[in-house]
Structure formats: structure tokens, C-alpha cells
mmCIF file of N, CA and C in Angstrom:
data_model
loop_
_atom_site.group_PDB
_atom_site.id
_atom_site.type_symbol
_atom_site.label_atom_id
_atom_site.label_comp_id
_atom_site.label_asym_id
_atom_site.label_seq_id
_atom_site.Cartn_x
_atom_site.Cartn_y
_atom_site.Cartn_z
ATOM 1 N N VAL A 1 137.998 78.958 69.899
ATOM 2 C CA VAL A 1 137.160 80.196 70.018
ATOM 3 C C VAL A 1 136.899 79.790 71.441
ATOM 4 N N THR A 2 137.381 80.955 72.056
ATOM 5 C CA THR A 2 136.874 81.452 73.741
ATOM 6 C C THR A 2 136.086 82.360 73.655
ATOM 7 N N TYR A 3 134.705 82.079 74.113
ATOM 8 C CA TYR A 3 133.779 83.111 74.727
ATOM 9 C C TYR A 3 133.684 83.589 76.157
ATOM 10 N N PRO A 4 133.466 84.717 76.348
ATOM 11 C CA PRO A 4 133.348 85.658 77.553
ATOM 12 C C PRO A 4 132.647 85.159 78.601
ATOM 13 N N TYR A 5 132.850 84.959 79.764
ATOM 14 C CA TYR A 5 131.631 84.710 80.789
ATOM 15 C C TYR A 5 130.650 85.344 81.089
ATOM 16 N N VAL A 6 129.683 85.440 80.946
ATOM 17 C CA VAL A 6 128.806 86.335 81.125
ATOM 18 C C VAL A 6 127.402 86.169 81.890
ATOM 19 N N THR A 7 127.219 86.515 83.107
ATOM 20 C CA THR A 7 126.518 86.274 84.436
ATOM 21 C C THR A 7 124.939 86.794 83.763
ATOM 22 N N ILE A 8 123.832 86.301 83.745
ATOM 23 C CA ILE A 8 122.728 86.896 83.860
ATOM 24 C C ILE A 8 121.663 86.641 85.119
ATOM 25 N N ASP A 9 120.921 87.427 85.257
ATOM 26 C CA ASP A 9 119.734 87.819 86.508
ATOM 27 C C ASP A 9 118.707 87.251 86.497
ATOM 28 N N VAL A 10 118.273 86.649 84.719
ATOM 29 C CA VAL A 10 116.973 86.150 84.699
ATOM 30 C C VAL A 10 117.309 84.878 84.022
ATOM 31 N N SER A 11 116.748 83.578 84.745
ATOM 32 C CA SER A 11 116.770 82.222 83.962
ATOM 33 C C SER A 11 115.229 81.521 84.356
ATOM 34 N N SER A 12 115.446 80.486 83.849
ATOM 35 C CA SER A 12 113.749 79.531 83.974
ATOM 36 C C SER A 12 113.673 79.406 85.150
ATOM 37 N N ALA A 13 114.602 79.289 86.194
ATOM 38 C CA ALA A 13 114.305 79.023 87.422
ATOM 39 C C ALA A 13 113.872 80.623 88.318
ATOM 40 N N SER A 14 114.095 81.564 87.673
ATOM 41 C CA SER A 14 113.698 82.726 88.064
ATOM 42 C C SER A 14 112.631 83.812 87.925
ATOM 43 N N HIS A 15 112.456 83.104 85.967
ATOM 44 C CA HIS A 15 111.779 84.652 85.788
ATOM 45 C C HIS A 15 109.994 84.315 86.053
ATOM 46 N N PRO A 16 109.274 85.200 86.159
ATOM 47 C CA PRO A 16 107.985 85.188 86.653
ATOM 48 C C PRO A 16 107.549 84.234 85.871
ATOM 49 N N PHE A 17 107.505 84.389 84.430
ATOM 50 C CA PHE A 17 106.917 83.597 83.649
ATOM 51 C C PHE A 17 106.728 81.867 83.927
ATOM 52 N N TYR A 18 108.051 81.437 84.242
ATOM 53 C CA TYR A 18 108.054 79.819 84.129
ATOM 54 C C TYR A 18 107.816 79.615 85.798
ATOM 55 N N THR A 19 107.606 80.799 86.646
ATOM 56 C CA THR A 19 107.750 80.327 88.219
ATOM 57 C C THR A 19 106.015 80.730 88.491
ATOM 58 N N GLY A 20 105.381 81.246 87.838
ATOM 59 C CA GLY A 20 103.580 81.113 88.304
ATOM 60 C C GLY A 20 103.412 82.073 89.176
ATOM 61 N N LYS A 21 104.512 83.112 89.198
ATOM 62 C CA LYS A 21 104.272 84.645 90.296
ATOM 63 C C LYS A 21 104.276 85.321 88.986
ATOM 64 N N GLN A 22 103.596 85.675 87.960
ATOM 65 C CA GLN A 22 103.584 86.660 87.061
ATOM 66 C C GLN A 22 102.463 87.473 87.441
ATOM 67 N N LYS A 23 102.243 88.816 87.244
ATOM 68 C CA LYS A 23 101.228 89.402 87.329
ATOM 69 C C LYS A 23 100.227 89.628 86.364
ATOM 70 N N ALA A 24 98.936 89.240 86.297
ATOM 71 C CA ALA A 24 98.072 89.138 85.419
ATOM 72 C C ALA A 24 97.523 90.622 85.062
ATOM 73 N N VAL A 25 97.738 90.709 84.189
ATOM 74 C CA VAL A 25 97.172 92.012 83.425
ATOM 75 C C VAL A 25 96.113 92.033 82.821
ATOM 76 N N ALA A 26 95.146 92.128 82.692
ATOM 77 C CA ALA A 26 93.858 92.348 81.885
ATOM 78 C C ALA A 26 93.391 93.551 81.987
ATOM 79 N N SER A 27 93.697 94.156 80.242
ATOM 80 C CA SER A 27 93.220 95.284 79.972
ATOM 81 C C SER A 27 92.057 95.263 79.118
ATOM 82 N N ASP A 28 90.878 96.066 79.015
ATOM 83 C CA ASP A 28 89.662 95.518 78.204
ATOM 84 C C ASP A 28 90.326 96.141 76.802
ATOM 85 N N GLY A 29 89.340 95.974 75.886
ATOM 86 C CA GLY A 29 89.611 96.434 74.835
ATOM 87 C C GLY A 29 89.445 97.585 74.149
ATOM 88 N N ARG A 30 89.210 98.040 72.953
ATOM 89 C CA ARG A 30 88.966 99.809 72.850
ATOM 90 C C ARG A 30 87.376 99.664 72.744
ATOM 91 N N GLY A 31 86.801 98.716 72.120
ATOM 92 C CA GLY A 31 85.147 98.671 72.079
ATOM 93 C C GLY A 31 84.627 98.647 73.709
ATOM 94 N N ALA A 32 85.233 97.788 74.590
ATOM 95 C CA ALA A 32 84.542 97.826 76.211
ATOM 96 C C ALA A 32 84.827 99.153 76.859
ATOM 97 N N GLN A 33 86.322 100.199 76.291
ATOM 98 C CA GLN A 33 86.216 101.153 76.952
ATOM 99 C C GLN A 33 85.207 102.460 76.325
ATOM 100 N N LEU A 34 85.052 101.887 75.228
ATOM 101 C CA LEU A 34 84.061 103.255 74.580
ATOM 102 C C LEU A 34 82.578 102.694 74.890
ATOM 103 N N LYS A 35 82.332 101.417 75.360
ATOM 104 C CA LYS A 35 81.031 101.441 75.769
ATOM 105 C C LYS A 35 80.856 101.833 77.215
ATOM 106 N N ARG A 36 81.728 101.914 77.567
ATOM 107 C CA ARG A 36 82.026 101.958 79.485
ATOM 108 C C ARG A 36 81.820 103.570 79.426
ATOM 109 N N ARG A 37 82.403 104.337 78.641
ATOM 110 C CA ARG A 37 82.359 105.607 78.407
ATOM 111 C C ARG A 37 80.782 106.368 78.041
ATOM 112 N N PHE A 38 80.658 105.559 77.035
ATOM 113 C CA PHE A 38 79.100 106.232 76.587
ATOM 114 C C PHE A 38 77.975 105.503 77.302
ATOM 115 N N LYS A 39 78.137 104.786 78.096
ATOM 116 C CA LYS A 39 76.962 104.097 78.926
ATOM 117 C C LYS A 39 76.384 105.006 79.612
ATOM 118 N N THR A 40 77.524 105.868 80.142
ATOM 119 C CA THR A 40 77.107 107.107 81.366
ATOM 120 C C THR A 40 76.277 108.094 80.907
ATOM 121 N N LEU A 41 76.458 108.014 79.313
ATOM 122 C CA LEU A 41 76.004 109.570 78.854
ATOM 123 C C LEU A 41 74.578 109.177 78.044
ATOM 124 N N SER A 42 74.493 107.885 77.823
ATOM 125 C CA SER A 42 73.202 107.499 77.228
ATOM 126 C C SER A 42 71.777 107.344 78.935
ATOM 127 N N ALA A 43 72.709 106.882 79.675
ATOM 128 C CA ALA A 43 71.871 106.901 81.257
ATOM 129 C C ALA A 43 70.985 108.279 81.646
ATOM 130 N N LYS A 44 71.640 109.618 81.100
ATOM 131 C CA LYS A 44 71.359 110.417 81.501
ATOM 132 C C LYS A 44 70.161 110.991 80.703
#
């Protein structure tokens, strides 16, 4: 059985997860978003 040759752009040598060059995406949860929204209303 012969398989076709396929080149890939991403490998463990170039993927951001393995190289440590990953962007840190930190998003607040729904609870924190609601608290932030209603914090301004309660201050008035």
C-alpha cells in the first residue's frame, strides 16, 4: 500500500503551544461580567 505524500505547515517544532509563543487569552466568566456591569449601577 502506497500513501500519498502530504506536507503540513504545523508541527510540534512550529506550533505555538509547543514553542511557548502562545498568546494568553484570559476572559472573565459570565459571573464576573455581570458583577462588573451591575457594579456601576449600584454605585449611582
